[in-house]
Tab-separated table of C-alpha atoms in Angstrom:
chain	number	residue	atom	x	y	z
A	1	MET	CA	0.000	0.000	0.000
A	2	THR	CA	1.485	3.252	-1.103
A	3	SER	CA	1.452	6.106	1.370
A	4	HIS	CA	0.967	9.647	0.200
A	5	GLU	CA	1.909	12.962	1.776
A	6	PRO	CA	-1.218	14.943	2.812
A	7	ALA	CA	-2.076	17.653	0.361
A	8	ALA	CA	-1.323	21.195	1.565
A	9	SER	CA	-4.359	23.329	2.215
A	10	ALA	CA	-4.922	26.494	0.246
A	11	ALA	CA	-3.893	28.479	3.313
A	12	GLN	CA	-0.622	26.512	3.572
A	13	ARG	CA	0.321	26.788	-0.087
A	14	PRO	CA	2.670	29.586	-0.920
A	15	SER	CA	0.906	32.275	-2.890
A	16	SER	CA	1.688	32.188	-6.556
A	17	LYS	CA	1.063	35.938	-6.776
A	18	LYS	CA	3.073	38.428	-4.763
A	19	ARG	CA	1.832	41.975	-4.352
A	20	LYS	CA	4.129	44.258	-6.279
A	21	ALA	CA	5.483	47.117	-4.203
A	22	LEU	CA	4.841	50.618	-5.488
A	23	PRO	CA	7.839	52.573	-6.687
A	24	LEU	CA	9.065	55.037	-4.075
A	25	TRP	CA	7.868	58.089	-6.028
A	26	GLN	CA	4.349	56.672	-6.378
A	27	GLU	CA	4.210	55.759	-2.691
A	28	THR	CA	5.332	59.285	-1.776
A	29	ILE	CA	2.616	60.869	-3.934
A	30	LEU	CA	-0.009	58.546	-2.418
A	31	LEU	CA	1.032	59.463	1.129
A	32	VAL	CA	0.971	63.185	0.320
A	33	VAL	CA	-2.520	62.921	-1.201
A	34	ILE	CA	-3.795	61.004	1.837
A	35	ALA	CA	-2.248	63.604	4.163
A	36	LEU	CA	-3.873	66.479	2.240
A	37	VAL	CA	-7.277	64.789	2.261
A	38	LEU	CA	-7.011	64.228	6.024
A	39	ALA	CA	-5.943	67.864	6.494
A	40	LEU	CA	-8.956	69.035	4.482
A	41	VAL	CA	-11.281	66.889	6.614
A	42	VAL	CA	-9.705	68.291	9.797
A	43	LYS	CA	-10.095	71.867	8.523
A	44	THR	CA	-13.716	71.332	7.497
A	45	PHE	CA	-14.951	69.602	10.631
A	46	LEU	CA	-12.438	69.976	13.466
A	47	VAL	CA	-9.741	72.676	13.543
A	48	GLN	CA	-8.656	75.556	11.301
A	49	ALA	CA	-5.799	78.049	11.554
A	50	PHE	CA	-6.295	81.828	11.373
A	51	TRP	CA	-4.138	84.954	11.425
A	52	ILE	CA	-4.953	88.068	13.480
A	53	PRO	CA	-4.515	91.154	11.249
A	54	SER	CA	-5.573	93.959	13.598
A	55	GLY	CA	-5.561	95.071	17.225
A	56	SER	CA	-9.341	94.922	17.728
A	57	MET	CA	-9.042	92.015	20.202
A	58	GLU	CA	-6.067	93.291	22.211
A	59	ASN	CA	-4.861	92.359	24.693
A	60	THR	CA	-6.540	88.970	24.367
A	61	LEU	CA	-5.250	88.460	20.814
A	62	GLN	CA	-2.369	90.474	19.359
A	63	VAL	CA	-1.563	91.550	15.808
A	64	ASP	CA	0.077	88.679	13.866
A	65	ASP	CA	-1.011	86.034	16.378
A	66	ARG	CA	-1.777	82.655	14.824
A	67	ILE	CA	-4.709	80.880	16.431
A	68	LEU	CA	-6.412	77.530	16.040
A	69	VAL	CA	-10.189	77.598	15.915
A	70	GLN	CA	-12.083	74.467	16.922
A	71	LYS	CA	-15.468	73.639	15.442
A	72	VAL	CA	-16.518	70.760	17.706
A	73	SER	CA	-18.221	73.032	20.277
A	74	TYR	CA	-20.846	74.105	17.753
A	75	TRP	CA	-21.678	70.679	16.329
A	76	THR	CA	-24.629	70.388	18.694
A	77	GLY	CA	-24.840	73.863	20.191
A	78	GLU	CA	-24.517	77.545	19.401
A	79	PRO	CA	-22.053	80.243	20.471
A	80	GLU	CA	-22.408	81.455	24.050
A	81	ARG	CA	-21.778	84.822	25.672
A	82	GLY	CA	-18.055	85.236	26.224
A	83	ASP	CA	-16.939	82.973	23.379
A	84	VAL	CA	-14.273	84.398	21.075
A	85	VAL	CA	-15.395	83.361	17.599
A	86	VAL	CA	-14.186	83.599	14.010
A	87	PHE	CA	-16.911	84.342	11.466
A	88	ASP	CA	-17.454	85.197	7.820
A	89	ASP	CA	-17.748	88.876	6.957
A	90	PRO	CA	-21.512	89.537	7.222
A	91	GLY	CA	-21.459	92.555	4.884
A	92	ASP	CA	-18.232	94.411	4.150
A	93	TRP	CA	-17.203	94.687	7.804
A	94	LEU	CA	-13.582	94.256	6.762
A	95	GLY	CA	-13.687	97.328	4.533
A	96	ALA	CA	-10.171	98.654	4.156
A	97	THR	CA	-8.749	96.456	6.912
A	98	ALA	CA	-5.462	95.007	5.725
A	99	GLU	CA	-5.547	91.323	4.936
A	100	GLN	CA	-2.635	88.956	4.942
A	101	GLU	CA	-0.952	88.661	1.551
A	102	LEU	CA	-0.328	85.012	0.750
A	103	GLY	CA	2.051	83.626	-1.845
A	104	PRO	CA	0.966	80.791	-4.181
A	105	LEU	CA	2.254	78.049	-1.870
A	106	GLN	CA	0.686	79.673	1.190
A	107	GLN	CA	-2.643	79.963	-0.635
A	108	VAL	CA	-2.596	76.244	-1.438
A	109	LEU	CA	-1.671	75.355	2.139
A	110	SER	CA	-4.428	77.607	3.515
A	111	VAL	CA	-7.022	75.667	1.473
A	112	PHE	CA	-6.064	72.554	3.417
A	113	GLY	CA	-5.845	74.363	6.763
A	114	LEU	CA	-2.060	74.049	6.876
A	115	TYR	CA	-1.442	77.817	6.873
A	116	PRO	CA	-3.340	80.542	8.799
A	117	ALA	CA	-6.144	81.950	6.664
A	118	GLY	CA	-7.159	85.599	6.372
A	119	GLY	CA	-10.372	87.239	5.198
A	120	HIS	CA	-12.441	86.564	8.339
A	121	LEU	CA	-13.196	88.446	11.545
A	122	VAL	CA	-12.691	87.572	15.194
A	123	LYS	CA	-14.802	89.100	18.002
A	124	ARG	CA	-16.316	88.202	21.350
A	125	VAL	CA	-19.944	87.131	21.684
A	126	ILE	CA	-21.718	89.634	23.924
A	127	GLY	CA	-25.383	88.988	23.174
A	128	VAL	CA	-27.240	85.945	21.830
A	129	GLY	CA	-30.718	85.626	20.389
A	130	GLY	CA	-33.338	87.404	22.526
A	131	ASP	CA	-30.837	89.302	24.684
A	132	HIS	CA	-31.402	92.960	25.536
A	133	VAL	CA	-27.943	94.584	25.469
A	134	VAL	CA	-27.513	98.147	26.748
A	135	CYS	CA	-24.514	100.400	27.175
A	136	CYS	CA	-23.961	101.586	29.653
A	137	ASP	CA	-25.098	101.385	33.268
A	138	ALA	CA	-24.233	104.059	35.859
A	139	GLU	CA	-20.735	102.567	36.272
A	140	GLY	CA	-20.006	102.322	32.533
A	141	ARG	CA	-20.610	98.568	32.272
A	142	LEU	CA	-22.622	96.604	29.730
A	143	GLU	CA	-26.060	95.555	30.876
A	144	ILE	CA	-27.555	92.342	29.494
A	145	ASN	CA	-31.138	91.411	30.316
A	146	GLY	CA	-31.034	93.853	33.215
A	147	THR	CA	-27.773	92.496	34.701
A	148	SER	CA	-24.515	94.466	34.667
A	149	VAL	CA	-21.403	92.639	33.488
A	150	ASP	CA	-17.808	93.169	34.608
A	151	GLU	CA	-15.439	92.403	31.712
A	152	PRO	CA	-11.899	91.585	32.913
A	153	TYR	CA	-10.604	90.886	29.384
A	154	LEU	CA	-11.000	94.480	28.115
A	155	LYS	CA	-7.822	96.237	27.011
A	156	ASP	CA	-8.699	99.161	29.266
A	157	PRO	CA	-10.728	97.740	32.181
A	158	ASN	CA	-10.946	101.192	33.784
A	159	ALA	CA	-12.754	102.771	30.823
A	160	ASP	CA	-16.439	102.457	29.989
A	161	ALA	CA	-17.399	99.262	28.192
A	162	SER	CA	-18.133	101.407	25.136
A	163	SER	CA	-17.804	105.076	24.285
A	164	GLN	CA	-20.729	104.589	21.886
A	165	ARG	CA	-24.057	104.216	23.643
A	166	PHE	CA	-26.564	101.699	22.311
A	167	ASP	CA	-29.695	99.804	23.281
A	168	VAL	CA	-30.411	96.710	21.171
A	169	ARG	CA	-32.503	93.569	21.236
A	170	VAL	CA	-30.694	90.670	19.515
A	171	PRO	CA	-32.939	88.809	17.023
A	172	GLU	CA	-33.229	85.039	17.290
A	173	GLY	CA	-30.498	83.249	15.377
A	174	ARG	CA	-28.222	86.311	15.523
A	175	LEU	CA	-25.313	87.493	17.683
A	176	TRP	CA	-24.088	90.839	19.008
A	177	LEU	CA	-20.278	90.840	18.749
A	178	MET	CA	-17.674	93.232	20.144
A	179	GLY	CA	-13.879	93.428	20.222
A	180	ASP	CA	-11.967	93.551	23.506
A	181	ASN	CA	-10.155	96.708	22.394
A	182	ARG	CA	-13.383	98.699	22.416
A	183	ASP	CA	-11.891	101.970	21.149
A	184	ASN	CA	-10.315	100.228	18.152
A	185	SER	CA	-12.897	97.688	17.030
A	186	ALA	CA	-15.326	98.122	14.133
A	187	ASP	CA	-17.770	95.558	15.499
A	188	SER	CA	-21.571	95.320	15.822
A	189	ARG	CA	-21.714	98.890	17.145
A	190	ALA	CA	-20.167	100.289	13.960
A	191	HIS	CA	-22.823	98.645	11.799
A	192	LEU	CA	-25.998	99.547	13.671
A	193	GLY	CA	-27.235	101.576	10.705
A	194	SER	CA	-26.194	99.023	8.082
A	195	PRO	CA	-28.334	96.226	6.628
A	196	GLY	CA	-28.584	93.600	9.355
A	197	GLY	CA	-28.293	96.213	12.111
A	198	GLY	CA	-24.868	95.022	13.245
A	199	PHE	CA	-26.126	91.546	14.106
A	200	VAL	CA	-24.314	88.457	12.804
A	201	ASN	CA	-26.060	85.258	11.755
A	202	VAL	CA	-25.124	82.264	13.901
A	203	ASP	CA	-24.549	80.280	10.693
A	204	ALA	CA	-21.722	82.684	9.747
A	205	VAL	CA	-19.629	81.509	12.722
A	206	LEU	CA	-16.841	79.141	11.670
A	207	GLY	CA	-15.702	78.154	15.132
A	208	LYS	CA	-14.474	79.059	18.602
A	209	SER	CA	-10.965	80.381	19.270
A	210	TRP	CA	-9.193	77.471	20.942
A	211	VAL	CA	-5.494	78.226	21.366
A	212	THR	CA	-2.831	80.718	20.311
A	213	VAL	CA	-0.009	78.772	18.670
A	214	TRP	CA	2.310	81.528	17.413
A	215	PRO	CA	4.459	83.323	18.414
A	216	PHE	CA	5.831	80.812	20.907
A	217	ASP	CA	6.029	83.328	23.742
A	218	ARG	CA	2.277	83.879	23.476
A	219	MET	CA	1.172	80.266	23.221
A	220	GLY	CA	-1.898	79.661	25.344
A	221	SER	CA	-5.633	80.135	25.618
A	222	GLY	CA	-7.760	81.311	22.712
A	223	GLY	CA	-9.364	83.923	24.970
A	224	SER	CA	-12.938	82.716	25.462
A	225	ASP	CA	-14.285	83.598	28.916
A	226	ASN	CA	-17.866	82.741	29.861
A	227	ALA	CA	-17.519	83.416	33.590
A	228	PRO	CA	-18.378	87.164	33.490
A	229	PHE	CA	-21.777	86.275	31.971
A	230	ALA	CA	-22.680	83.508	34.435
A	231	ALA	CA	-25.193	85.690	36.319
A	232	VAL	CA	-26.941	86.959	33.185
A	233	PRO	CA	-30.512	85.567	33.080
A	234	ASP	CA	-32.108	84.104	29.995
A	235	PRO	CA	-33.924	86.656	27.848
A	236	ASP	CA	-37.652	87.175	28.396
């Protein structure tokens, strides 16, 4: 009786086809494309870099600061009083404000969120939909829904919260935004007589200032501060 060796299973047989490795240049291109796609996804849904072109948010944010803006906070909610937000220009607010000049490479990188973008505005949320915002009370402070607010982040905390007096009711779905450097900020106050009345649509907000990443000696918080508004009641 002739004995036979057991046949090798398909799993045991050496593969007759070996996967051919990509040439180095093709592998490099593939990795770069994957990295750019991931960067674009991150920029669209998670984090985006921005450049600060003016002193309207001093001393919280300085000219030429680079900040990262996170978008996660507004996936399921809306901006809150005290948030520092970046938003699309709601109607020629930028005007003659200088914008960052980008070279061709920088423009490409900015598309993928790999270089700080210009062409947007950054301000602090003062009033949300339904709020009654008045300036100023007897001590020069903002008054929101009948409650006075002390603002420790102002560039000049000893001055009135605004040299321009106003009394506004924020429409639903809109925001009242102001810079921390109140005497050098063309914010909602400067556009009271414009279409939209100085209010910014919530949908125009790109995200919340998360962290300052450049220059190194200023690395730290993005400046949002909700604590001063903790005692403000909900609007009627």
